[in-house]
């Protein structure tokens, strides 16, 4: 395979549908919602347990579902995601925007709606958000241009997906463990 | 191997490589404490090139999360005593 003439897309050997879940609570250092029982002040009523003041946020831990779906028209994987609180209430776009890592928020400012759009999930037929795919082949090309082993051996689908996910995962705050790349 | 410094913090040599249509930096090699996050490298690049966003990746077709420690990246992707970090301006989404 001639890497220089590769267009950065994935040939349609089959569709990919991977379901992953990402609880963004780990990213939220500000949530001091206590998981333990507040029994420390049960004896003396004068004591004020300030940890309970933020209790109203307890149910407001956002959960994210991430799906990877192959786009036949762009011939690249596309990240679909949705966010909802533990009580099932979905997060609107504005709430998600506040939840995203800072650099994603910056990209959103520049190119809202060409970056993240709301669309019907092709299999679940519900409104999900998706990362726009049309730039994907360009930066996938860049990623693999510098990898010397690719010119000799080509790109496996697993490697392609891992590389792709390392980029799109950053948008939603997903971090690929470096150990994954060391596996044969 | 990473350069040793008198203090307990090991420094990593980072070599910044322009790819695609990105401008080449006058000074492309730097030493950065291994305990720093990759975000520092990204921010430095953005400031030097006067850009809000850049596409930043390492040699194994991987774009590191900004929260990764530089020393971890060096240990996984470093070669010949340095960590090569590629950057491009054309980071279009859609």
Coordinates of C-alpha atoms in Angstrom, one line a residue:
Chain A
X1 CA 0.0 0.0 0.0
X2 CA 1.3 3.4 -0.9
X3 CA 0.7 5.5 2.2
X4 CA 1.3 8.7 0.3
X5 CA -1.7 8.1 -1.9
X6 CA -4.0 6.9 0.9
X7 CA -7.0 9.2 1.4
X8 CA -7.3 8.6 5.1
X9 CA -10.5 6.6 4.9
X10 CA -11.4 3.1 6.0
X11 CA -12.6 0.8 3.3
X12 CA -16.1 -0.7 4.0
X13 CA -15.1 -4.2 5.0
X14 CA -18.0 -4.0 7.5
X15 CA -19.7 -1.7 9.8
X16 CA -18.3 -1.0 13.3
X17 CA -20.6 -0.5 16.2
X18 CA -18.8 -0.2 19.6
X19 CA -20.7 0.7 22.7
X20 CA -18.8 2.3 25.4
X21 CA -19.8 4.2 28.5
X22 CA -18.0 7.1 30.1
X23 CA -18.9 8.5 33.4
X24 CA -17.5 12.0 33.5
X25 CA -17.6 12.2 37.2
X26 CA -13.9 11.4 37.4
X27 CA -13.3 14.7 35.6
X28 CA -15.3 16.7 38.1
X29 CA -13.1 17.7 40.9
X30 CA -15.6 20.3 42.0
X31 CA -18.3 17.8 42.9
X32 CA -17.9 17.3 46.5
X33 CA -21.0 15.2 46.8
X34 CA -20.5 12.9 49.8
X35 CA -21.1 9.3 49.2
X36 CA -20.7 8.4 52.8
X37 CA -23.4 8.7 55.5
X38 CA -23.5 12.0 57.4
X39 CA -23.5 10.4 60.8
X40 CA -20.8 12.5 62.3
X41 CA -23.1 15.2 63.5
X42 CA -26.0 13.1 64.6
X43 CA -25.1 13.5 68.3
X44 CA -24.6 17.3 68.5
X45 CA -27.2 19.2 66.6
X46 CA -25.2 22.5 66.8
X47 CA -22.5 21.0 64.5
X48 CA -23.0 22.0 60.9
X49 CA -21.7 19.5 58.4
X50 CA -20.8 21.7 55.5
X51 CA -20.4 18.8 53.2
X52 CA -24.1 18.4 52.9
X53 CA -24.5 21.9 51.4
X54 CA -23.8 20.6 47.9
X55 CA -26.1 17.6 48.2
X56 CA -28.5 19.0 45.6
X57 CA -25.8 18.1 43.0
X58 CA -25.8 14.4 43.9
X59 CA -28.2 13.3 41.2
X60 CA -26.6 15.6 38.7
X61 CA -23.7 13.4 37.7
X62 CA -23.6 13.2 33.9
X63 CA -23.2 9.9 32.2
X64 CA -22.0 9.7 28.6
X65 CA -22.7 6.9 26.1
X66 CA -20.2 6.8 23.3
X67 CA -20.9 4.9 20.0
X68 CA -18.6 4.5 17.1
X69 CA -20.5 4.2 13.8
X70 CA -19.1 3.8 10.4
X71 CA -20.2 6.3 7.9
X72 CA -20.5 4.9 4.4
X73 CA -20.6 8.2 2.8
X74 CA -17.5 9.6 4.4
X75 CA -15.9 6.2 4.8
X76 CA -14.7 7.0 8.3
X77 CA -15.8 6.1 11.8
X78 CA -18.0 8.7 13.4
X79 CA -18.4 9.3 17.2
X80 CA -21.9 9.5 18.4
X81 CA -22.6 10.4 22.0
X82 CA -25.3 11.3 24.4
X83 CA -25.3 12.6 27.9
X84 CA -27.8 12.1 30.7
X85 CA -28.0 12.5 34.4
X86 CA -28.3 9.5 36.7
X87 CA -32.1 10.1 36.9
X88 CA -32.3 9.7 33.2
X89 CA -32.8 13.3 32.3
X90 CA -30.9 14.1 29.1
X91 CA -28.3 16.9 29.0
X92 CA -29.0 19.6 26.5
X93 CA -26.3 21.0 24.2
X94 CA -25.5 23.9 26.5
X95 CA -25.0 21.7 29.5
X96 CA -22.7 19.4 27.5
X97 CA -20.7 22.4 26.3
X98 CA -20.0 23.3 29.9
X99 CA -18.9 19.7 30.6
X100 CA -16.4 19.4 27.7
X101 CA -12.7 19.9 28.2
X102 CA -11.5 23.4 27.7
X103 CA -9.9 22.9 24.3
X104 CA -13.1 21.4 22.9
X105 CA -15.0 24.4 24.2
X106 CA -12.6 26.6 22.3
X107 CA -13.1 24.6 19.1
X108 CA -16.9 24.8 19.6
X109 CA -16.6 28.6 19.8
X110 CA -14.9 28.7 16.4
X111 CA -17.1 26.2 14.6
X112 CA -20.3 25.5 16.4
X113 CA -22.6 23.1 14.5
X114 CA -19.9 22.2 12.1
X115 CA -18.1 20.4 14.9
X116 CA -20.8 18.8 17.0
X117 CA -24.3 18.3 15.5
X118 CA -27.4 16.7 16.8
X119 CA -28.6 13.9 14.6
X120 CA -30.7 10.8 14.7
X121 CA -28.7 7.8 15.7
X122 CA -28.8 5.5 12.7
X123 CA -29.6 2.4 14.7
X124 CA -31.3 3.6 17.8
X125 CA -33.4 6.2 16.0
X126 CA -33.1 8.7 18.8
X127 CA -31.4 12.2 18.8
X128 CA -27.7 11.9 19.7
X129 CA -24.9 14.2 19.2
X130 CA -22.1 13.4 16.7
X131 CA -18.7 14.8 15.8
X132 CA -18.8 15.9 12.3
X133 CA -16.8 13.5 10.1
X134 CA -15.8 15.5 7.1
X135 CA -12.4 16.5 8.3
X136 CA -11.6 13.0 9.6
X137 CA -9.8 11.6 6.6
X138 CA -7.5 14.6 6.4
X139 CA -6.2 14.3 9.9
X140 CA -6.1 10.5 9.7
X141 CA -3.8 10.9 6.7
X142 CA -1.5 13.2 8.7
X143 CA -1.4 10.8 11.6
X144 CA -0.3 7.9 9.5
X145 CA 2.1 9.9 7.3
X146 CA 4.7 10.1 10.0
X147 CA 4.4 6.5 11.1
X148 CA 7.3 4.8 9.4
X149 CA 6.1 1.3 10.1
X150 CA 2.9 2.0 8.2
X151 CA 4.6 2.6 4.9
X152 CA 5.9 -0.9 5.1
X153 CA 3.1 -2.8 6.8
X154 CA 0.0 -0.9 6.1
X155 CA -2.7 0.0 8.6
X156 CA -4.8 -2.6 10.5
X157 CA -8.3 -1.7 11.4
X158 CA -7.5 -1.9 15.1
X159 CA -4.6 0.6 14.7
X160 CA -6.7 2.9 12.6
X161 CA -9.5 2.9 15.3
X162 CA -7.0 3.4 18.1
X163 CA -5.4 6.4 16.4
X164 CA -8.8 7.8 15.4
X165 CA -10.1 7.4 19.0
X166 CA -7.0 9.1 20.4
X167 CA -8.1 12.2 18.6
X168 CA -11.9 12.2 18.9
X169 CA -11.7 10.9 22.5
X170 CA -10.1 14.2 23.5
X171 CA -13.2 16.0 22.5
X172 CA -15.3 14.3 25.1
X173 CA -12.5 13.9 27.6
X174 CA -11.8 10.3 27.0
X175 CA -8.2 9.2 27.5
X176 CA -6.7 6.2 25.8
X177 CA -4.4 4.3 28.2
X178 CA -0.9 4.3 26.7
X179 CA -0.6 0.6 27.5
X180 CA -3.1 -0.2 24.8
X181 CA -0.7 0.9 22.1
X182 CA 2.0 -1.5 23.4
X183 CA -0.1 -4.6 22.7
X184 CA 1.0 -6.7 19.7
Chain B
X1 CA 17.5 8.5 27.6
X2 CA 16.2 11.7 29.0
X3 CA 18.7 14.2 30.1
X4 CA 19.4 14.2 33.8
X5 CA 19.4 17.4 35.8
X6 CA 20.7 18.2 39.2
X7 CA 17.2 18.4 40.7
X8 CA 15.1 15.4 41.2
X9 CA 13.0 16.2 38.2
X10 CA 14.1 14.5 35.0
X11 CA 13.8 16.6 31.9
X12 CA 12.7 15.4 28.5
X13 CA 14.0 16.6 25.2
X14 CA 11.1 17.5 23.0
X15 CA 11.6 18.0 19.3
X16 CA 8.7 19.9 17.6
X17 CA 8.2 18.9 13.9
X18 CA 6.0 20.9 11.5
X19 CA 3.8 18.8 9.2
X20 CA 1.3 19.6 6.6
X21 CA 1.1 23.4 6.1
X22 CA 2.3 24.3 9.6
X23 CA 5.0 27.0 10.0
X24 CA 8.4 25.7 11.1
X25 CA 9.6 27.1 14.5
X26 CA 13.0 28.8 14.7
X27 CA 13.8 26.8 17.7
X28 CA 12.3 23.4 17.6
X29 CA 14.1 21.6 20.4
X30 CA 13.2 22.1 24.1
X31 CA 13.7 20.5 27.4
X32 CA 10.7 20.2 29.6
X33 CA 10.3 18.6 33.1
X34 CA 8.9 15.1 32.8
X35 CA 6.3 15.8 35.4
X36 CA 4.7 18.5 33.2
X37 CA 1.6 17.6 31.4
X38 CA 1.5 17.4 27.6
X39 CA -0.9 20.4 27.7
X40 CA 2.1 22.6 28.4
X41 CA 3.7 21.5 25.0
X42 CA 0.4 22.1 23.2
X43 CA -0.1 25.5 24.8
X44 CA 3.5 26.5 24.0
X45 CA 2.9 25.6 20.4
X46 CA -0.4 27.4 20.2
X47 CA 1.2 30.6 21.6
X48 CA 4.3 30.4 19.3
X49 CA 2.1 30.0 16.3
X50 CA -0.6 32.3 17.4
X51 CA -3.3 29.7 17.0
X52 CA -6.2 28.7 19.1
X53 CA -6.1 25.0 18.1
X54 CA -3.5 22.8 16.6
X55 CA -3.4 19.1 15.6
X56 CA -0.6 17.6 17.8
X57 CA 0.5 14.0 17.6
X58 CA 3.4 11.7 18.1
X59 CA 5.2 9.3 15.8
X60 CA 3.0 6.3 16.3
X61 CA -0.1 7.8 14.7
X62 CA -1.3 8.8 18.2
X63 CA -2.6 12.1 19.5
X64 CA -1.9 12.2 23.3
X65 CA -4.4 13.5 25.7
X66 CA -3.3 16.9 27.1
X67 CA -3.4 15.4 30.7
X68 CA -0.7 12.8 29.9
X69 CA 2.6 13.4 31.6
X70 CA 5.5 14.2 29.3
X71 CA 7.7 11.5 30.9
X72 CA 5.1 8.8 30.2
X73 CA 4.9 9.9 26.6
X74 CA 8.7 9.8 26.4
X75 CA 8.8 6.3 27.8
X76 CA 6.2 5.1 25.3
X77 CA 7.0 7.1 22.2
X78 CA 10.5 8.5 22.8
X79 CA 13.3 7.5 20.4
X80 CA 17.0 8.4 20.2
X81 CA 16.9 10.4 23.4
X82 CA 14.0 12.7 22.5
X83 CA 10.2 12.9 22.1
X84 CA 9.2 13.9 18.6
X85 CA 6.0 15.9 18.6
X86 CA 4.4 16.7 15.3
X87 CA 2.0 19.5 14.7
X88 CA -0.2 20.7 11.9
X89 CA -2.6 23.6 11.5
X90 CA -5.2 21.9 9.5
X91 CA -7.4 20.5 12.2
X92 CA -10.8 20.6 10.5
X93 CA -13.8 18.8 11.9
X94 CA -16.5 19.3 9.4

